[in-house]
mmCIF file of C-alpha atoms and ligand atoms in Angstrom:
data_model
loop_
_atom_site.group_PDB
_atom_site.id
_atom_site.type_symbol
_atom_site.label_atom_id
_atom_site.label_comp_id
_atom_site.label_asym_id
_atom_site.label_seq_id
_atom_site.Cartn_x
_atom_site.Cartn_y
_atom_site.Cartn_z
ATOM 1 C CA MET A 16 -188.326 83.567 -32.993
ATOM 2 C CA LYS A 17 -190.436 85.186 -30.342
ATOM 3 C CA LEU A 18 -187.774 83.772 -27.242
ATOM 4 C CA ILE A 19 -189.345 84.504 -23.569
ATOM 5 C CA ARG A 20 -186.006 84.864 -21.620
ATOM 6 C CA ARG A 21 -185.320 83.678 -17.856
ATOM 7 C CA SER A 22 -184.631 86.865 -16.920
ATOM 8 C CA GLU A 23 -188.565 88.101 -18.358
ATOM 9 C CA LEU A 24 -189.755 85.465 -15.200
ATOM 10 C CA GLY A 25 -187.736 86.950 -12.744
ATOM 11 C CA TRP A 26 -185.114 83.821 -12.764
ATOM 12 C CA PRO A 27 -181.086 84.125 -11.605
ATOM 13 C CA ALA A 28 -178.684 83.002 -13.801
ATOM 14 C CA THR A 29 -178.511 79.047 -14.033
ATOM 15 C CA THR A 30 -175.863 77.596 -12.206
ATOM 16 C CA ALA A 31 -176.026 73.916 -13.809
ATOM 17 C CA GLY A 32 -172.848 73.484 -15.364
ATOM 18 C CA HIS A 33 -171.195 74.714 -18.573
ATOM 19 C CA ALA A 34 -171.330 72.389 -22.131
ATOM 20 C CA ASN A 35 -170.716 73.049 -25.498
ATOM 21 C CA PRO A 36 -173.823 71.399 -26.828
ATOM 22 C CA ARG A 37 -173.394 70.375 -30.620
ATOM 23 C CA SER A 38 -175.223 67.536 -32.033
ATOM 24 C CA GLY A 39 -178.800 68.383 -31.858
ATOM 25 C CA LEU A 40 -182.022 69.160 -30.050
ATOM 26 C CA VAL A 41 -183.984 66.281 -28.714
ATOM 27 C CA VAL A 42 -187.791 67.202 -28.224
ATOM 28 C CA HIS A 43 -189.780 66.227 -24.911
ATOM 29 C CA TYR A 44 -192.961 66.608 -23.726
ATOM 30 C CA ASP A 45 -195.421 66.542 -20.152
ATOM 31 C CA GLY A 46 -195.959 63.265 -19.146
ATOM 32 C CA SER A 47 -199.594 64.790 -18.592
ATOM 33 C CA ASN A 48 -201.954 66.787 -20.661
ATOM 34 C CA GLN A 49 -201.352 70.674 -19.745
ATOM 35 C CA GLY A 50 -205.018 72.051 -22.170
ATOM 36 C CA LEU A 51 -202.515 75.260 -22.729
ATOM 37 C CA ALA A 52 -203.489 75.542 -26.431
ATOM 38 C CA GLY A 53 -206.953 76.561 -25.032
ATOM 39 C CA GLN A 54 -206.258 78.785 -22.461
ATOM 40 C CA ALA A 55 -204.428 82.265 -22.286
ATOM 41 C CA HIS A 56 -200.841 82.313 -23.074
ATOM 42 C CA SER A 57 -200.140 84.022 -19.426
ATOM 43 C CA ALA A 58 -201.072 80.032 -17.895
ATOM 44 C CA CYS A 59 -197.977 79.151 -20.132
ATOM 45 C CA LEU A 60 -195.540 81.401 -18.319
ATOM 46 C CA SER A 61 -197.417 80.290 -14.728
ATOM 47 C CA TYR A 62 -196.428 76.386 -16.046
ATOM 48 C CA TRP A 63 -192.800 77.212 -16.972
ATOM 49 C CA ARG A 64 -192.702 78.435 -13.303
ATOM 50 C CA ALA A 65 -194.143 75.247 -12.270
ATOM 51 C CA THR A 66 -192.220 73.331 -13.993
ATOM 52 C CA ARG A 67 -188.809 74.841 -12.700
ATOM 53 C CA ASN A 68 -190.228 74.646 -9.162
ATOM 54 C CA PHE A 69 -191.637 71.060 -9.321
ATOM 55 C CA HIS A 70 -187.566 70.334 -10.958
ATOM 56 C CA ILE A 71 -185.913 72.361 -7.938
ATOM 57 C CA ASN A 72 -187.943 71.200 -4.963
ATOM 58 C CA THR A 73 -189.543 68.075 -5.941
ATOM 59 C CA ASN A 74 -186.605 66.599 -8.253
ATOM 60 C CA GLY A 75 -183.900 68.325 -6.237
ATOM 61 C CA TRP A 76 -182.370 69.694 -9.568
ATOM 62 C CA VAL A 77 -180.265 72.621 -9.423
ATOM 63 C CA ASP A 78 -182.183 74.318 -12.278
ATOM 64 C CA ILE A 79 -185.243 72.807 -14.325
ATOM 65 C CA GLY A 80 -183.993 70.361 -16.245
ATOM 66 C CA TYR A 81 -184.961 71.262 -19.962
ATOM 67 C CA SER A 82 -182.508 74.009 -22.075
ATOM 68 C CA PHE A 83 -185.992 75.565 -23.830
ATOM 69 C CA ALA A 84 -189.469 74.869 -24.147
ATOM 70 C CA ALA A 85 -192.238 75.437 -26.964
ATOM 71 C CA CYS A 86 -195.674 76.835 -25.892
ATOM 72 C CA PRO A 87 -199.046 76.228 -27.990
ATOM 73 C CA HIS A 88 -198.830 80.034 -28.713
ATOM 74 C CA GLY A 89 -196.144 79.799 -30.622
ATOM 75 C CA TYR A 90 -193.025 81.227 -28.128
ATOM 76 C CA VAL A 91 -190.194 79.389 -27.018
ATOM 77 C CA PHE A 92 -189.172 79.757 -23.282
ATOM 78 C CA GLU A 93 -185.745 79.627 -22.059
ATOM 79 C CA GLY A 94 -184.991 76.729 -19.688
ATOM 80 C CA ARG A 95 -181.453 76.164 -18.482
ATOM 81 C CA GLY A 96 -180.433 78.271 -22.303
ATOM 82 C CA LEU A 97 -177.659 77.873 -24.362
ATOM 83 C CA ASN A 98 -174.351 76.325 -23.200
ATOM 84 C CA ARG A 99 -175.389 74.581 -20.035
ATOM 85 C CA ILE A 100 -175.785 70.804 -18.828
ATOM 86 C CA GLN A 101 -179.378 69.722 -18.811
ATOM 87 C CA ALA A 102 -181.561 66.782 -16.344
ATOM 88 C CA ALA A 103 -183.330 65.421 -19.573
ATOM 89 C CA GLN A 104 -182.488 62.908 -21.634
ATOM 90 C CA PRO A 105 -179.532 60.884 -20.247
ATOM 91 C CA GLY A 106 -177.090 59.992 -22.414
ATOM 92 C CA GLY A 107 -177.213 63.424 -24.488
ATOM 93 C CA ASN A 108 -177.268 65.903 -21.326
ATOM 94 C CA SER A 109 -174.303 68.020 -22.521
ATOM 95 C CA THR A 110 -173.739 66.980 -26.071
ATOM 96 C CA TYR A 111 -177.726 67.852 -27.630
ATOM 97 C CA TYR A 112 -180.078 70.422 -26.807
ATOM 98 C CA SER A 113 -183.225 69.805 -25.261
ATOM 99 C CA VAL A 114 -187.535 71.894 -26.414
ATOM 100 C CA SER A 115 -189.956 70.326 -23.960
ATOM 101 C CA LEU A 116 -193.439 71.050 -25.560
ATOM 102 C CA MET A 117 -195.811 72.151 -23.350
ATOM 103 C CA SER A 118 -198.377 69.658 -23.583
ATOM 104 C CA GLY A 119 -199.084 65.829 -23.546
ATOM 105 C CA PRO A 120 -199.804 62.371 -24.790
ATOM 106 C CA THR A 121 -203.246 62.967 -26.273
ATOM 107 C CA GLU A 122 -202.698 67.012 -27.289
ATOM 108 C CA THR A 123 -201.790 66.947 -31.100
ATOM 109 C CA PRO A 124 -198.882 70.332 -31.155
ATOM 110 C CA THR A 125 -200.237 73.170 -32.832
ATOM 111 C CA ALA A 126 -198.879 74.423 -35.892
ATOM 112 C CA VAL A 127 -197.939 77.488 -33.964
ATOM 113 C CA GLN A 128 -195.770 75.378 -31.881
ATOM 114 C CA ILE A 129 -194.295 73.032 -34.206
ATOM 115 C CA ASP A 130 -193.057 76.197 -35.939
ATOM 116 C CA ALA A 131 -191.250 77.329 -32.931
ATOM 117 C CA VAL A 132 -189.594 73.902 -32.722
ATOM 118 C CA ARG A 133 -188.056 74.630 -36.001
ATOM 119 C CA GLN A 134 -187.529 78.147 -35.524
ATOM 120 C CA LEU A 135 -185.140 76.828 -32.298
ATOM 121 C CA ARG A 136 -183.570 74.570 -34.224
ATOM 122 C CA GLY A 137 -182.420 77.164 -36.958
ATOM 123 C CA TYR A 138 -181.405 79.765 -33.899
ATOM 124 C CA LEU A 139 -179.589 76.729 -32.629
ATOM 125 C CA MET A 140 -177.728 75.823 -36.266
ATOM 126 C CA ASP A 141 -177.092 79.900 -36.780
ATOM 127 C CA ARG A 142 -174.466 79.038 -33.243
ATOM 128 C CA GLY A 143 -173.439 75.813 -34.578
ATOM 129 C CA VAL A 144 -175.140 73.305 -33.424
ATOM 130 C CA ALA A 145 -176.045 70.205 -35.558
ATOM 131 C CA GLY A 146 -179.772 70.243 -37.306
ATOM 132 C CA THR A 147 -180.674 66.631 -36.029
ATOM 133 C CA VAL A 148 -183.806 66.607 -34.323
ATOM 134 C CA ARG A 149 -184.108 63.694 -32.018
ATOM 135 C CA GLY A 150 -186.785 62.085 -29.406
ATOM 136 C CA HIS A 151 -186.355 61.900 -25.682
ATOM 137 C CA ARG A 152 -187.339 57.760 -26.136
ATOM 138 C CA ASP A 153 -184.283 57.599 -28.992
ATOM 139 C CA PHE A 154 -182.076 58.252 -25.278
ATOM 140 C CA ILE A 155 -183.622 55.574 -22.798
ATOM 141 C CA ALA A 156 -186.439 53.700 -22.227
ATOM 142 C CA THR A 157 -189.415 56.515 -22.115
ATOM 143 C CA SER A 158 -193.026 57.504 -23.350
ATOM 144 C CA CYS A 159 -191.530 60.609 -23.767
ATOM 145 C CA PRO A 160 -192.168 62.711 -26.255
ATOM 146 C CA GLY A 161 -195.411 60.472 -26.617
ATOM 147 C CA ASP A 162 -196.373 58.861 -29.973
ATOM 148 C CA ARG A 163 -197.858 62.086 -31.486
ATOM 149 C CA ALA A 164 -194.637 64.358 -31.555
ATOM 150 C CA TYR A 165 -192.390 61.160 -31.753
ATOM 151 C CA ALA A 166 -193.947 60.829 -35.043
ATOM 152 C CA MET A 167 -193.531 64.411 -35.905
ATOM 153 C CA VAL A 168 -189.734 63.660 -35.148
ATOM 154 C CA LYS A 169 -189.171 60.972 -37.140
ATOM 155 C CA ASP A 170 -191.104 62.388 -40.291
ATOM 156 C CA GLY A 171 -189.164 65.543 -40.570
ATOM 157 C CA THR A 172 -191.932 67.966 -39.222
ATOM 158 C CA PHE A 173 -189.406 69.673 -37.091
ATOM 159 C CA THR A 174 -186.519 69.503 -39.841
ATOM 160 C CA LYS A 175 -188.576 71.689 -42.365
ATOM 161 C CA ALA A 176 -187.968 75.297 -42.331
ATOM 162 C CA PRO A 177 -189.849 77.529 -40.547
ATOM 163 C CA GLY A 178 -193.581 79.183 -41.567
ATOM 164 C CA ALA A 179 -193.159 79.211 -45.580
ATOM 165 C CA ASP A 180 -192.642 75.438 -46.197
ATOM 166 C CA ALA A 181 -196.245 74.546 -44.480
ATOM 167 C CA ALA A 182 -197.648 77.542 -46.270
ATOM 168 C CA GLY A 183 -199.454 75.582 -49.048
ATOM 169 C CA GLY A 184 -201.345 73.191 -46.010
ATOM 170 C CA MET A 185 -201.771 76.275 -43.715
ATOM 171 C CA GLU A 186 -204.104 78.204 -46.237
ATOM 172 C CA GLU A 187 -206.086 75.312 -47.628
ATOM 173 C CA ASP A 188 -206.461 74.713 -43.637
ATOM 174 C CA MET A 189 -207.890 78.206 -43.450
ATOM 175 C CA VAL A 190 -209.783 79.041 -46.802
ATOM 176 C CA GLY A 191 -213.237 78.664 -47.431
ATOM 177 C CA LEU A 192 -214.467 79.739 -43.449
ATOM 178 C CA SER A 193 -216.618 82.206 -42.274
ATOM 179 C CA GLN A 194 -218.612 83.505 -39.733
ATOM 180 C CA GLY A 195 -220.874 81.212 -37.416
ATOM 181 C CA ASP A 196 -217.933 78.438 -37.951
ATOM 182 C CA SER A 197 -216.433 76.685 -35.351
ATOM 183 C CA GLY A 198 -214.135 73.889 -34.718
ATOM 184 C CA GLU A 199 -210.521 72.579 -35.085
ATOM 185 C CA ARG A 200 -209.960 75.121 -38.344
ATOM 186 C CA VAL A 201 -211.077 77.837 -36.689
ATOM 187 C CA LYS A 202 -208.756 77.387 -33.463
ATOM 188 C CA PHE A 203 -206.210 76.810 -36.185
ATOM 189 C CA LEU A 204 -207.202 80.473 -37.708
ATOM 190 C CA GLN A 205 -207.298 81.842 -34.428
ATOM 191 C CA GLU A 206 -203.952 80.593 -33.253
ATOM 192 C CA LEU A 207 -201.947 82.209 -36.327
ATOM 193 C CA LEU A 208 -204.217 85.565 -35.724
ATOM 194 C CA ARG A 209 -202.823 85.799 -32.421
ATOM 195 C CA ALA A 210 -199.508 84.502 -33.084
ATOM 196 C CA GLY A 211 -199.262 87.687 -35.793
ATOM 197 C CA GLY A 212 -199.993 89.757 -33.014
ATOM 198 C CA HIS A 213 -204.187 90.248 -33.643
ATOM 199 C CA ASP A 214 -205.836 90.501 -30.586
ATOM 200 C CA LEU A 215 -208.693 87.670 -30.273
ATOM 201 C CA GLY A 216 -210.378 89.519 -27.075
ATOM 202 C CA PRO A 217 -211.582 87.815 -23.822
ATOM 203 C CA ALA A 218 -212.305 84.504 -25.709
ATOM 204 C CA GLY A 219 -209.577 84.216 -27.143
ATOM 205 C CA ILE A 220 -208.681 80.831 -28.783
ATOM 206 C CA ASP A 221 -212.022 78.867 -28.368
ATOM 207 C CA GLY A 222 -213.023 77.820 -31.365
ATOM 208 C CA ASP A 223 -215.974 79.730 -32.648
ATOM 209 C CA TYR A 224 -215.530 82.259 -35.146
ATOM 210 C CA GLY A 225 -217.427 85.241 -33.958
ATOM 211 C CA PRO A 226 -217.231 88.978 -34.467
ATOM 212 C CA ALA A 227 -213.878 89.225 -32.701
ATOM 213 C CA THR A 228 -212.392 86.588 -34.569
ATOM 214 C CA ALA A 229 -212.937 88.912 -37.433
ATOM 215 C CA ARG A 230 -212.383 91.679 -36.329
ATOM 216 C CA ALA A 231 -209.006 90.226 -35.724
ATOM 217 C CA VAL A 232 -209.113 88.971 -39.768
ATOM 218 C CA LEU A 233 -209.753 92.361 -40.696
ATOM 219 C CA ALA A 234 -207.071 94.003 -38.700
ATOM 220 C CA ALA A 235 -204.581 91.334 -40.118
ATOM 221 C CA ARG A 236 -205.586 91.925 -43.888
ATOM 222 C CA LYS A 237 -205.292 96.204 -43.336
ATOM 223 C CA ALA A 238 -201.922 95.567 -42.024
ATOM 224 C CA GLU A 239 -201.032 93.393 -45.165
ATOM 225 C CA GLY A 240 -202.128 96.767 -47.119
ATOM 226 C CA SER A 241 -205.554 95.088 -48.004
ATOM 227 C CA ARG A 242 -208.751 97.347 -49.101
ATOM 228 C CA GLN A 243 -211.144 94.942 -48.665
ATOM 229 C CA ASP A 244 -212.895 95.683 -45.739
ATOM 230 C CA PHE A 245 -215.001 92.417 -44.288
ATOM 231 C CA GLY A 246 -212.863 89.849 -42.269
ATOM 232 C CA ASP A 247 -215.872 87.162 -41.884
ATOM 233 C CA ARG A 248 -214.608 85.069 -44.530
ATOM 234 C CA ILE A 249 -211.581 84.001 -45.391
ATOM 235 C CA THR A 250 -210.547 84.142 -49.437
ATOM 236 C CA GLY A 251 -207.733 82.996 -50.447
ATOM 237 C CA ALA A 252 -206.558 86.168 -50.175
ATOM 238 C CA ALA A 253 -207.367 86.876 -46.931
ATOM 239 C CA ALA A 254 -205.142 83.081 -46.218
ATOM 240 C CA LYS A 255 -201.864 84.138 -47.868
ATOM 241 C CA GLN A 256 -202.509 88.139 -45.399
ATOM 242 C CA ILE A 257 -203.028 86.088 -42.394
ATOM 243 C CA LEU A 258 -200.249 83.229 -43.188
ATOM 244 C CA SER A 259 -197.829 86.765 -43.606
ATOM 245 C CA GLN A 260 -198.872 88.547 -40.719
ATOM 246 C CA PHE A 261 -197.444 85.447 -38.952
ATOM 247 C CA VAL A 262 -194.609 84.589 -40.477
ATOM 248 C CA LYS A 263 -193.378 88.246 -39.933
ATOM 249 C CA ALA A 264 -194.413 88.231 -35.936
ATOM 250 C CA HIS A 265 -191.648 85.294 -36.373
ATOM 251 C CA ARG A 266 -188.889 86.384 -38.310
HETATM 252 ZN ZN1 ZN B 16 -188.173 63.746 -22.243
HETATM 253 ZN ZN1 ZN B 17 -197.834 80.458 -24.287
#
């Protein structure tokens, strides 16, 4: 799990009260679309800081409300963190942990963002927390976490094991792409490459399979020991190598 601790953001230790949540994890979202999937990951740090400022200065809370968040680039952000009462889901603020998806009502969580939630769930289960995942609306009348994320709560998407289980579908999503292609499947490929630690250049996750993406594909293949010297198309072998890089980066 790629965890960004609050100390890395320059935040002091939280003053929220102690708790011992053991019942599971509650999924939240942002009430408005944030567009972070299409931006550099640095925008997620700005977003998380702004969220904390809002919770403290506008809501009057002692700290950011959530225990954790998951960004579209596959990082887990610490909010109040472990063993703290939250201001997230009344009725479960001291018995459940909370994770906010850094995305809004009509934004579909990215594959790596979903995987970040799964990794966080595993991290909590390693610490004695039940594997139950619920949505904010299971506690009170609210739109949160939005229809898309709530459907994922109900169909068990978040309670699957991290990484490997989705491999079949993730490979199928990539195979057949080649330089010059554009669209959502290319974005997905780029998400996996970046989450696997490969540089996509200034354009980032732009949905266009250009030379920078081809270089990242080649780099991922080489890192897996491939002797192939092309990154301009995704064969079945290339997809496996890219996925392997992604899974390793998230261990
Ligand atoms: Zn919520
Ligand atoms: Zn991010």
